[in-house]
Coordinates of C-alpha atoms in Angstrom, one line a residue:
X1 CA 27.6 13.0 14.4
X2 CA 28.3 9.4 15.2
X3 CA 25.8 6.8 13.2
X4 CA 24.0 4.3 15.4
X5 CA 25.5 1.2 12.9
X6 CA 28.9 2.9 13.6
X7 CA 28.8 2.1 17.2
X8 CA 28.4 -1.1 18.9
X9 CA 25.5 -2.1 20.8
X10 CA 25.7 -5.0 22.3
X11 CA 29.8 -5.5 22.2
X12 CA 31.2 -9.3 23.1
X13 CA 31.3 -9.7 26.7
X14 CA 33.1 -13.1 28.1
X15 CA 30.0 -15.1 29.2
X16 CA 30.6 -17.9 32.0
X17 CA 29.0 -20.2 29.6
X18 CA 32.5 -19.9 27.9
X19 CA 34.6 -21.0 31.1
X20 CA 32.0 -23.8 31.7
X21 CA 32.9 -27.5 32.4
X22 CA 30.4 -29.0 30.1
X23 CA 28.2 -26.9 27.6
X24 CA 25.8 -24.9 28.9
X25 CA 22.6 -25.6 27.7
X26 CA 19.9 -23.2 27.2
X27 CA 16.2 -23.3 25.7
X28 CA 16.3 -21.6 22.8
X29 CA 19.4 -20.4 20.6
X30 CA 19.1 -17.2 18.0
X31 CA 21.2 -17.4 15.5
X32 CA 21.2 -13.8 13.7
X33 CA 20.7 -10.6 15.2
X34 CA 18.5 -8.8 12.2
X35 CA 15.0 -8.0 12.1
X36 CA 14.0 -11.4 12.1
X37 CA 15.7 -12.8 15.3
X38 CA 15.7 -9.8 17.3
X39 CA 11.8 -10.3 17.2
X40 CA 12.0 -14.2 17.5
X41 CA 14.0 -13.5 20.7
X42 CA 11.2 -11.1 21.7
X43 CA 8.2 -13.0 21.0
X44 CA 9.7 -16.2 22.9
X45 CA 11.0 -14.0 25.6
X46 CA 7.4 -12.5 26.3
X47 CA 6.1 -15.8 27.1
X48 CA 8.4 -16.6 29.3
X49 CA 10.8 -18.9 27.4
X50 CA 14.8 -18.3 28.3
X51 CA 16.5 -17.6 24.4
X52 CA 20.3 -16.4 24.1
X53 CA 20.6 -14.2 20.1
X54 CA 23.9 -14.8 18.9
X55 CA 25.4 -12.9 16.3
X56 CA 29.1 -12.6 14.4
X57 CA 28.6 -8.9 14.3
X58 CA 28.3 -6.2 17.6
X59 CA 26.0 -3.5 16.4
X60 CA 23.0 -2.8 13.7
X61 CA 23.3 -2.9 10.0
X62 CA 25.0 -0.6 7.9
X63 CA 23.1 1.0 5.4
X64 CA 18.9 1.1 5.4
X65 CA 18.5 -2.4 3.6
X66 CA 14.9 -3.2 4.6
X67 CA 13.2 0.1 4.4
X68 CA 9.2 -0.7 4.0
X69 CA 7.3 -2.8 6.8
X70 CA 3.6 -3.6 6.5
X71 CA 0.4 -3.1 8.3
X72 CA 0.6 -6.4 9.0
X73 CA 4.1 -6.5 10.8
X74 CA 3.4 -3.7 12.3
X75 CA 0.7 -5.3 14.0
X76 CA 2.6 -8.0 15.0
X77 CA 5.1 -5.4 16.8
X78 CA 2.4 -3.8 18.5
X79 CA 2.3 -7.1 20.6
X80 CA 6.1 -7.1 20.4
X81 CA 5.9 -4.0 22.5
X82 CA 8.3 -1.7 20.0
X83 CA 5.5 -1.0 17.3
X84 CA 4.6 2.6 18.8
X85 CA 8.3 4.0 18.5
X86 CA 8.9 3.2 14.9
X87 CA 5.7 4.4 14.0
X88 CA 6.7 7.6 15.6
X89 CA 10.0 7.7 13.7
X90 CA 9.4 5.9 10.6
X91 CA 7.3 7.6 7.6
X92 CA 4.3 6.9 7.2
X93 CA 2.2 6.3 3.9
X94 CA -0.4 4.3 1.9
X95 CA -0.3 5.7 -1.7
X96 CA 1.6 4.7 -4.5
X97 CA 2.2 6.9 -7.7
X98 CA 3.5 4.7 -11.5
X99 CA 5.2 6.9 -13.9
X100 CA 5.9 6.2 -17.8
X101 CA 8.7 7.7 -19.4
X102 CA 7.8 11.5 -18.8
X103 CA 4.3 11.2 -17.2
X104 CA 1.8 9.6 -14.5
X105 CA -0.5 6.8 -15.2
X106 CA -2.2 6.0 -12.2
X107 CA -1.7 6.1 -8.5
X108 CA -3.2 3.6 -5.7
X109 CA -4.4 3.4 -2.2
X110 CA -2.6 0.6 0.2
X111 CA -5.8 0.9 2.6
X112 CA -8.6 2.7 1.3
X113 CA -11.0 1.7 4.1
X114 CA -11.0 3.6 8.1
X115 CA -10.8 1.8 11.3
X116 CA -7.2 0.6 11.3
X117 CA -4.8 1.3 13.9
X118 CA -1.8 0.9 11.7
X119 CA -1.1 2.7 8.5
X120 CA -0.3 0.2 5.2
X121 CA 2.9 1.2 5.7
X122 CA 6.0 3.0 7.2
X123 CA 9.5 3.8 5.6
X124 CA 11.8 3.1 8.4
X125 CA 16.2 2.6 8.3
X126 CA 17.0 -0.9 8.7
X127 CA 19.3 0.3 11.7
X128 CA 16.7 1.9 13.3
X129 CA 14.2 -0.9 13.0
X130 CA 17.0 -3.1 14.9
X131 CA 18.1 -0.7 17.0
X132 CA 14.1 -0.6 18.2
X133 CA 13.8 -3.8 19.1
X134 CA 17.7 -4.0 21.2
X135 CA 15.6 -1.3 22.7
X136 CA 13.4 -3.9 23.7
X137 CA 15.3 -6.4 24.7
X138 CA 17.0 -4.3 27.2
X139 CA 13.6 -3.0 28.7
X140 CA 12.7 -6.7 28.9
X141 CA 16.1 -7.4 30.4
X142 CA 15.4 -5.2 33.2
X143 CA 11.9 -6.5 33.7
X144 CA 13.8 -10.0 34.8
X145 CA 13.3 -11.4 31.4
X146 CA 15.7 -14.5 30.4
X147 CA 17.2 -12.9 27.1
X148 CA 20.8 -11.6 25.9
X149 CA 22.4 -10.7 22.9
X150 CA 25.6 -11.9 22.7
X151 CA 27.7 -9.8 20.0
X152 CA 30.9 -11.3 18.2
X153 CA 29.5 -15.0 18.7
X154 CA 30.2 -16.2 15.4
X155 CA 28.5 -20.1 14.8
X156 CA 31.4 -22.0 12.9
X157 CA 29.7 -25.4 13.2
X158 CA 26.2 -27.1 14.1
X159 CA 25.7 -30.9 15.4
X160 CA 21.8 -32.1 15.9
X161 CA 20.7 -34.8 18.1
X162 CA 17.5 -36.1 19.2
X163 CA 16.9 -33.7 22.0
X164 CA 19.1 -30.8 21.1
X165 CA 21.7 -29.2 19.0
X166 CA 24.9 -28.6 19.6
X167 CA 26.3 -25.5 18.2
X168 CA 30.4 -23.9 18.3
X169 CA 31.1 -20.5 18.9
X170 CA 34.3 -18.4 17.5
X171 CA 34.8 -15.4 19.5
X172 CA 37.4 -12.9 20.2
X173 CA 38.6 -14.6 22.7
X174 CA 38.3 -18.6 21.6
X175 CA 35.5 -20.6 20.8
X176 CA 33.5 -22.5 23.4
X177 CA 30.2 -25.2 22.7
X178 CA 26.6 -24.0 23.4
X179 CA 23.5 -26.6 23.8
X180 CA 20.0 -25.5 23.1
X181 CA 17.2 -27.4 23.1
X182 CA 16.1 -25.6 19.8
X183 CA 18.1 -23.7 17.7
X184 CA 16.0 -20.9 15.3
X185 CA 18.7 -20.0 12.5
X186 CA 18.0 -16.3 11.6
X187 CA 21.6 -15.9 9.9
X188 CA 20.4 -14.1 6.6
X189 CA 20.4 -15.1 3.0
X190 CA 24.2 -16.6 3.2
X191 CA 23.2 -18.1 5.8
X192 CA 25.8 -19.9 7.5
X193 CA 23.7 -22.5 9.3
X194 CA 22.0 -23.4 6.0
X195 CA 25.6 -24.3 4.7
X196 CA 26.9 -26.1 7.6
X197 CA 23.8 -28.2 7.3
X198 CA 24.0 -29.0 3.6
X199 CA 20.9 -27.2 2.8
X200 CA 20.3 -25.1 -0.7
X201 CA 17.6 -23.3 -2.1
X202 CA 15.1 -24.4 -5.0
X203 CA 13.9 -21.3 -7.5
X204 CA 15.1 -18.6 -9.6
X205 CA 18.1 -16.5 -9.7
X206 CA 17.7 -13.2 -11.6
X207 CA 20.7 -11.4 -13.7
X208 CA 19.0 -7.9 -13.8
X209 CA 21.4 -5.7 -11.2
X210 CA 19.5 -2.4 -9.6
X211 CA 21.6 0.6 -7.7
X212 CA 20.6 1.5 -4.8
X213 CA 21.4 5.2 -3.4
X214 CA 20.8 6.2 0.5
X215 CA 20.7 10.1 -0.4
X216 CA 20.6 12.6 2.3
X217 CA 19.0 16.0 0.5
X218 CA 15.8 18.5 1.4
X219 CA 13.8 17.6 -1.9
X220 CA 9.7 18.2 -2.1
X221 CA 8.7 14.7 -2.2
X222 CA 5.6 13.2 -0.8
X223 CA 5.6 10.5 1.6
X224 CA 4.5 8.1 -1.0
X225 CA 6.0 5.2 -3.4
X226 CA 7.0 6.3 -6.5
X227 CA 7.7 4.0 -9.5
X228 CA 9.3 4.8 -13.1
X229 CA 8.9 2.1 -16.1
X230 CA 11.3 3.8 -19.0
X231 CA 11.8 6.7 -17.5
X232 CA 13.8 9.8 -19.3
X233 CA 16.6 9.9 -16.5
X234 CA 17.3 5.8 -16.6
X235 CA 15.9 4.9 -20.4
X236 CA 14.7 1.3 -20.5
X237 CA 14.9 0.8 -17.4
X238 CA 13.4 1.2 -14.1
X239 CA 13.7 3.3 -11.1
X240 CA 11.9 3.9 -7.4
X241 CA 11.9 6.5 -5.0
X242 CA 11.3 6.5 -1.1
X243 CA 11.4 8.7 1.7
X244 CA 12.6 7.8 4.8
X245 CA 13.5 9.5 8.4
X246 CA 16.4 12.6 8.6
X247 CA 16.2 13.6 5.3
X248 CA 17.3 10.1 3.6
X249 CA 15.9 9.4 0.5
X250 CA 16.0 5.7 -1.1
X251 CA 16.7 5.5 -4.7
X252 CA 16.7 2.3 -6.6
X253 CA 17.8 2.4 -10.6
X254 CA 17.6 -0.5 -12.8
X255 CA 21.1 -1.1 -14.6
X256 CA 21.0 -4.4 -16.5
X257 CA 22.8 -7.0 -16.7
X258 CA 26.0 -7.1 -17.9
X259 CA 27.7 -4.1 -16.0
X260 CA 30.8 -4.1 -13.9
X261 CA 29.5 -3.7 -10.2
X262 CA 32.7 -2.4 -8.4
X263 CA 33.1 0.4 -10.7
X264 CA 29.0 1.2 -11.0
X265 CA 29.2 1.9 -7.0
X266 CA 31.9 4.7 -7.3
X267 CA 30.6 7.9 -6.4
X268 CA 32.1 9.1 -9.7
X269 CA 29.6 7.3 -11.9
X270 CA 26.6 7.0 -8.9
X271 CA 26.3 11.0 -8.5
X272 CA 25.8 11.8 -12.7
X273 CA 23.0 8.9 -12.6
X274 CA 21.4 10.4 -9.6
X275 CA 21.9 14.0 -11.1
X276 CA 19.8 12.7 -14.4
X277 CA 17.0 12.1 -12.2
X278 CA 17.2 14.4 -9.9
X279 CA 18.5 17.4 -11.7
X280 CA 22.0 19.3 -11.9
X281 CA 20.8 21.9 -9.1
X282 CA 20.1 19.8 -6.3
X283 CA 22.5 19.0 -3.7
X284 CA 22.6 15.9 -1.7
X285 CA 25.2 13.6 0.0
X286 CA 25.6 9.7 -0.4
X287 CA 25.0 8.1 2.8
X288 CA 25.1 4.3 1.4
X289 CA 25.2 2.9 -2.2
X290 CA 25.5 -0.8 -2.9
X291 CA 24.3 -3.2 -6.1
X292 CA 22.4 -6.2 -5.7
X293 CA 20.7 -8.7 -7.8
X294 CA 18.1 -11.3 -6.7
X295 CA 16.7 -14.7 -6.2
X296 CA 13.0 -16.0 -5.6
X297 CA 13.5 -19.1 -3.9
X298 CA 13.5 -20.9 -0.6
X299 CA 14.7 -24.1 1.2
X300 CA 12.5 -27.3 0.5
X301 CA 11.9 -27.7 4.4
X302 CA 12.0 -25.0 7.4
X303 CA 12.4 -27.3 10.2
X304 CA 15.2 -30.0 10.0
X305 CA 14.8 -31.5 13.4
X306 CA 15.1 -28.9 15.9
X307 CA 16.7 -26.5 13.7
X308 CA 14.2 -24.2 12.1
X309 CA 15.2 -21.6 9.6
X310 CA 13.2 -18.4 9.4
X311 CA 13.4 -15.3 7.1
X312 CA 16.0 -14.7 4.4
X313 CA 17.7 -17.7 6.0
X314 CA 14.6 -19.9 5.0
X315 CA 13.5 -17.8 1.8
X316 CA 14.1 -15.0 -0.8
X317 CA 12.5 -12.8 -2.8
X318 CA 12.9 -9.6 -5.3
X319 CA 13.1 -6.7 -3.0
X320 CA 9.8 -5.3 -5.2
X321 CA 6.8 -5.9 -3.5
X322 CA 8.7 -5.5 0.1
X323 CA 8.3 -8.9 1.0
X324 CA 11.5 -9.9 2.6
X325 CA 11.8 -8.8 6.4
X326 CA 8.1 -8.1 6.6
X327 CA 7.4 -12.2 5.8
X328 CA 10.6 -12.7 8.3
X329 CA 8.5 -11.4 10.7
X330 CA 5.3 -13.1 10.0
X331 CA 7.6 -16.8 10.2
X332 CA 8.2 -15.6 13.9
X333 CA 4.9 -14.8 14.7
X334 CA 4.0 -18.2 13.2
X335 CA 6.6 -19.7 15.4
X336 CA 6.6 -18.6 18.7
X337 CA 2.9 -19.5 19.8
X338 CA 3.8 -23.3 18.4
X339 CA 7.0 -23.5 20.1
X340 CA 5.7 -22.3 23.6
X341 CA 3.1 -25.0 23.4
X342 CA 5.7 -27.7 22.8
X343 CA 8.1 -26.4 25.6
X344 CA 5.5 -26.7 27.6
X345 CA 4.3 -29.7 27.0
X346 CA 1.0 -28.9 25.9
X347 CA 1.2 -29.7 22.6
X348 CA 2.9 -32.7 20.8
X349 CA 6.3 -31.9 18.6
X350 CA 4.6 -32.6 15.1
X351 CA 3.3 -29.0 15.6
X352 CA 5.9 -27.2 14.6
X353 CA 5.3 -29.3 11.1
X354 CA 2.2 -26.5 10.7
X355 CA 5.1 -24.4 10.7
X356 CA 6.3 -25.6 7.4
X357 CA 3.5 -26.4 5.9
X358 CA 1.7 -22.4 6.7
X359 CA 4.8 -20.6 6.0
X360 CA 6.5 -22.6 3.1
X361 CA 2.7 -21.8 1.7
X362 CA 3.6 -18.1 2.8
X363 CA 7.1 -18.0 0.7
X364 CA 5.4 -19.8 -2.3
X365 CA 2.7 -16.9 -2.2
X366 CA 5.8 -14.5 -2.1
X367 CA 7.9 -16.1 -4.3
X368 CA 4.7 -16.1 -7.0
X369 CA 4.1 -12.5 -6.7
X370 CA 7.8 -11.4 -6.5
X371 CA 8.6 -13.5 -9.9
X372 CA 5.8 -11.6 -11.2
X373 CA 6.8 -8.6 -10.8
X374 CA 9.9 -9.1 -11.7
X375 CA 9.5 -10.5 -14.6
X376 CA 6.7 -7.3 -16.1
X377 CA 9.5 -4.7 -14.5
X378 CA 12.3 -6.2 -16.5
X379 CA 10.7 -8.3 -19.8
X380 CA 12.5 -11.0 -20.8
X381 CA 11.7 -10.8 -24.5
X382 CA 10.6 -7.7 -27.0
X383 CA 6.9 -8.9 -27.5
X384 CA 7.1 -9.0 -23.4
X385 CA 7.8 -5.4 -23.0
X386 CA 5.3 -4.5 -26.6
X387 CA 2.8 -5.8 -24.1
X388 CA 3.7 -4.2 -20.9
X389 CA 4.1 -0.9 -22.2
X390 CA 0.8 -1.0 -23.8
X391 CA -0.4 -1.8 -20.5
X392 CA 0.8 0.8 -19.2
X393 CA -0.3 3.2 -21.9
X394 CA -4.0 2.2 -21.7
X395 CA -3.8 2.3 -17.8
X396 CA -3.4 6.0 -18.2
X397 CA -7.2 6.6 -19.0
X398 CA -8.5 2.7 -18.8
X399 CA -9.2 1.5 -15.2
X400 CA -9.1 -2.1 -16.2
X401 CA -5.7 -1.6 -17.5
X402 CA -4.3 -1.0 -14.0
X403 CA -4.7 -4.0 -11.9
X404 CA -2.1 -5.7 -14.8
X405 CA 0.2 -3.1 -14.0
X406 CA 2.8 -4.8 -11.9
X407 CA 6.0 -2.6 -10.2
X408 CA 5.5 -5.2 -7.3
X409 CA 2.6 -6.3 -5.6
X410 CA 3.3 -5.2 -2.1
X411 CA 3.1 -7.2 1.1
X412 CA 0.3 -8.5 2.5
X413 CA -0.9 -10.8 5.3
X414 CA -0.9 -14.8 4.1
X415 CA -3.7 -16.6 4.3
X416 CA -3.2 -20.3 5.1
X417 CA -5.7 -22.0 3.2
X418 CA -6.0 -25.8 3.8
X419 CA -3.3 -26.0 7.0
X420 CA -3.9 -28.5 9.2
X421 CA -4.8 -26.4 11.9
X422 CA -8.5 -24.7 10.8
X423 CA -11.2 -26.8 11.1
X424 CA -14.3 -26.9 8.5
X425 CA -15.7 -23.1 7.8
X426 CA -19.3 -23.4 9.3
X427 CA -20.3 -19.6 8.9
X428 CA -21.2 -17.6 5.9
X429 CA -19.6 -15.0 6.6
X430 CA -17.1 -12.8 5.0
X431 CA -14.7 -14.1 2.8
X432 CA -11.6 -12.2 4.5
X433 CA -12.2 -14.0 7.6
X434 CA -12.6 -17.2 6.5
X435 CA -10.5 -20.0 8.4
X436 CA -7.1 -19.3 8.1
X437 CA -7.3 -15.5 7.7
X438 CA -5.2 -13.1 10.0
X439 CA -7.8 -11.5 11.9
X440 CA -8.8 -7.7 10.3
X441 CA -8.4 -5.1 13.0
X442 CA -11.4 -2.6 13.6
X443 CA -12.5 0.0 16.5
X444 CA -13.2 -0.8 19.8
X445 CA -14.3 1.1 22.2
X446 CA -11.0 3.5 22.7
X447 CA -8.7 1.4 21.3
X448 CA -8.7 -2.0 18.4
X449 CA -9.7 -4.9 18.5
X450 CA -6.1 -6.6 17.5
X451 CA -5.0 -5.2 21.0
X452 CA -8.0 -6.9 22.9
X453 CA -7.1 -10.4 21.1
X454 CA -3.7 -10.0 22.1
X455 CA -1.3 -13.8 22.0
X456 CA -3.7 -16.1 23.2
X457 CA -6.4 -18.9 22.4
X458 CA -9.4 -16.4 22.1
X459 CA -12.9 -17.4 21.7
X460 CA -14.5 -14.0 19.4
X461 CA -18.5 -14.3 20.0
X462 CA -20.6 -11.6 18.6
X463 CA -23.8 -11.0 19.5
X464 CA -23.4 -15.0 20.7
X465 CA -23.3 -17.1 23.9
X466 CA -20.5 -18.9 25.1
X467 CA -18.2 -19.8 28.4
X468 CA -16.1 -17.1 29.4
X469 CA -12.9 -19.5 29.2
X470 CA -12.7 -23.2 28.3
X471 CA -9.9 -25.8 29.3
X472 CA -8.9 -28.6 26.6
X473 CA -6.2 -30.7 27.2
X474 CA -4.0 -27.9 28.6
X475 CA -5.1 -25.2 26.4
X476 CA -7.2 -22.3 27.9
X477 CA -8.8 -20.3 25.6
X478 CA -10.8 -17.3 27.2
X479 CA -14.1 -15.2 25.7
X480 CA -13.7 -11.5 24.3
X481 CA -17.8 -11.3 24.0
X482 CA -19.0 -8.4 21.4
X483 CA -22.6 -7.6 20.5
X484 CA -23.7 -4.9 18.0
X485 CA -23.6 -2.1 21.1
X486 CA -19.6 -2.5 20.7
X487 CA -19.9 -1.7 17.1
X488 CA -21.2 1.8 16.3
X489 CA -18.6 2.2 13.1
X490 CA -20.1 -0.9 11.8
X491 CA -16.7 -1.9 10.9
X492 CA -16.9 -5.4 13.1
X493 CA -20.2 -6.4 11.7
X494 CA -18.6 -5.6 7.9
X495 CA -15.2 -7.9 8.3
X496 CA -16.6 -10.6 10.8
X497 CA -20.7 -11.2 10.3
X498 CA -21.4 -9.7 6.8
X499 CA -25.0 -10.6 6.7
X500 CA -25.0 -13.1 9.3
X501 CA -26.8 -11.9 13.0
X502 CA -24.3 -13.8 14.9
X503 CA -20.6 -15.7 15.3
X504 CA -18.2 -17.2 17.5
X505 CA -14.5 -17.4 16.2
X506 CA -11.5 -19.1 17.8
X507 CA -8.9 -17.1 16.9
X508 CA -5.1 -18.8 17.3
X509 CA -2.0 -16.7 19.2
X510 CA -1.3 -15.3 15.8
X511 CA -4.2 -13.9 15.3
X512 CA -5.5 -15.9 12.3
X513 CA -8.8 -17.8 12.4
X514 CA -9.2 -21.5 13.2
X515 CA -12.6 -21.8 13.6
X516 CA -15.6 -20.0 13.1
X517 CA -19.9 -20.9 13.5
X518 CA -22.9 -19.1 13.6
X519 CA -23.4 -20.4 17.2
X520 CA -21.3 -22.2 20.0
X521 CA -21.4 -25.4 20.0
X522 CA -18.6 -27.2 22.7
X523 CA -18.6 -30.1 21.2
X524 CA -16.9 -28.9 17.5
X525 CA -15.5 -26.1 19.3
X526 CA -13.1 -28.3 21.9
X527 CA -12.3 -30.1 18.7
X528 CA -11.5 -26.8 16.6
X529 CA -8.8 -26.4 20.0
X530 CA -7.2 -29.8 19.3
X531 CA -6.8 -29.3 15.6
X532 CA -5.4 -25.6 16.2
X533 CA -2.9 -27.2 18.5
X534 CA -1.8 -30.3 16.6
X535 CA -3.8 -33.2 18.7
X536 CA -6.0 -34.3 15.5

């Protein structure tokens, strides 16, 4: 059976924009047709804004790469419109098992509390996850949305302006000039566009290098994460173990750092290493296998004019904690709301500065927990791993021994603390919805809450009045008015009033806070709308 990144999906097509007298100019330019700027062209395309993707390559990745994607991105694909179907296909889970050597020490729960319509996580292909959202794209295409892919459109060189960017195009059949008024560089961790613009990275670079093995096998395994430290099969090392869709199985095994990584990758010295963990009896077949070592680091600036970098391009991290594409995502959904607001002239350009300022504080949170991790998975120095393996001995039977155990803190939703956008929190309420907090989702009525906020200004009021909608300079924002009656769980009045009787949020496009009081009041709430769009 033919593999889906065996077989091109959107194959170069000779655009009239390459026959054109002049460059053709268009609103937005992709550059990067992963995870990341698939969903950028998404998001921009649902609100109307016209966005070309181009990429060097004509089909999905090979191999399953990003396999784990978070509540939280999950969330933001719901509103994507391609959520549903790689929840459907993905595997789903929220617990976690850590091994020592030859036995469990403990094992956690990724979301311990009801009332969420998306699980803590799904294990899901790379390919598939792309091949999702071209799924998307195409169903937008035939709803009369501006958006194309255009495959085997390979950027060779970038020139900014005032007003635009100018970018060349190597394909098959020549090269030809492209304008865009923005240009959202989605090119990866190599990223070209990061090069052609002189840009580097500031960080870490680790030596360690890990294995990892796409098996294909019928094996017994749980749909949970399971982490080794020292384990008999890979001694002194590390290892971690994943299920995915169709009988794949990810394996990842810690090899050190001074190895030869052409010769580690041949099946002749992968299949005894996997046989070790797996045992000698169990068949299986390698689908992918590939070494990597890492860095946790990230550009100094995301937007250079009207060039803004996003995902791997913009930052990177260890792959423990499954930060990577899952932040990727959460830069778009940072993005898009900003960048329709500008387009349209409703919001002054200095607001796509939140953008760096929220999401470098996004990667720094990443990059501080991924370094972390790293460093109590692979000690650096004998007394290092004395400690951590007495931390992992005590976790065994002592429960305060287990929040130090580290095989990577995984993803979670960023807070932006002190952005320019939130105004002054006016409402003691709970801590997890403070301003700058993604919005929790909860039951409501037959469906959650999330889906009622939707991408828009919303003013949240429970058990509060307010106007139904309210115009400021431009900006609509309209009411989604709750009162206890809506609440039977009890879950809205736990993450939104704790002990207060009442509340009015404003909640931004992205679904994080940027306001709340115990009342409304229009006169600090039409200023709350200014700050969250960049007019004070």
């Amino acid at each position: 059976m033919t593999k889906i990144f065996e077989t091109p999906i959107y194959p170069f097509v000779r655009h009239a924009d390459h026959d054109a007298p002049a460059p053709a100019r268009h609103k937005v330019l992709v550059v990067g047709a992963g995870p990341v700027g698939l969903a950028a062209a998404i998001d921009l395309a649902q609100q109307g804004i016209e966005v070309v993707v181009l990429d060097e390559n004509d089909k999905v990745s090979f191999g399953s790469r990003a396999i784990c994607f978070a509540k939280r991105p999950l969330e933001i694909l719901d509103r994507l419109g391609c959520a549903q179907a790689m929840v459907e296909k993905g595997e789903l889970w929220n617990v976690g098992k850590v091994f020592f050597k030859d036995r469990q020490v403990y094992e956690f729960n990724l979301l311990p509390e009801k009332g969420h319509r998306r699980p803590a996580f799904i294990n899901l292909q790379q390919y598939y996850f792309e091949k999702h959202l071209v799924d998307r794209i195409q169903e937008l295409q035939d709803q009369g949305a501006e958006i194309e892919i255009r495959g085997r459109n390979k950027v060779s060189a970038v020139g900014t302006h005032d007003d635009h960017v100018t970018l060349e195009i190597d394909t098959p059949e020549g090269s030809y000039n492209l304008e865009g008024d923005w240009v959202i560089a989605c090119d990866g961790a190599n990223s070209p566009m990061r090069a052609m613009l002189g840009k580097d990275f500031v960080g870490r670079v680790f030596e360690d290098n890990f294995l990892i093995a796409d098996v294909v096998m019928e094996a017994e395994f749980p749909s949970e994460r399971w982490f080794w430290f020292d384990p008999p099969f890979n001694p002194g090392q590390s290892a971690l173990l994943h299920k995915q869709p169709d009988g794949v199985w990810r394996i990842d095994l810690q090899l050190g750092w001074d190895i030869d990584k052409e010769r580690e990758k041949r099946p002749e010295n992968v299949i005894p290493r996997l046989k070790q963990m797996l045992g000698e009896d169990v068949e299986f077949e390698l689908e992918w296998v590939s070494i990597y070592t890492f860095q946790c680091r990230r550009m100094e600036k995301f937007r250079h004019g009207r060039v803004i970098f996003a995902g791997d391009a913009a930052h990177q991290v260890s792959p423990f904690g499954a930060r990577g594409a899952n932040s990727g995502i959460q830069d778009i959904d940072n993005l898009g709301w900003k960048l329709k607001l500008v387009l349209d002239g409703k919001a002054p350009e200095s607001l796509l500065d939140s953008y760096d300022i929220e999401r470098i504080h996004g990667a720094d949170e990443n990059i501080l927990n991924s370094s972390r991790s790293t460093d109590f998975i692979t000690p650096k120095s004998e007394m290092s791993r004395i400690l951590r393996d007495a931390v992992l001995d005590l976790a065994e039977t002592h429960e305060f021994a287990r929040p130090l155990v580290n095989s990577g803190r995984l993803s979670v939703p960023c807070t932006y603390d002190d952005s320019p956008l939130n105004s002054a929190d006016a409402l003691d309420g709970p801590e997890r919805t403070r301003p700058g907090a993604p919005c929790p989702d909860a039951p409501l009525g037959d469906g959650f809450l999330l889906d009622q906020l939707g991408h828009r200004f919303t003013l949240l009021t429970f058990n509060a009045d307010a106007p139904d909608e309210i115009t400021e300079d431009g900006v609509t924002v309209t009411r989604l008015a709750l009162s206890d009656a809506d609440d039977p769980t009890r879950a809205l009045r736990q993450r939104y009033l704790g002990k207060c009787k009442s509340a009015v949020y404003l909640i931004r496009p992205d679904q994080h806070v940027a306001a709340r009081r115990p009342t409304w009041d229009e006169h600090q709430f039409r200023a709350a709308i200014r700050r969250a769009t960049g007019k004070e």
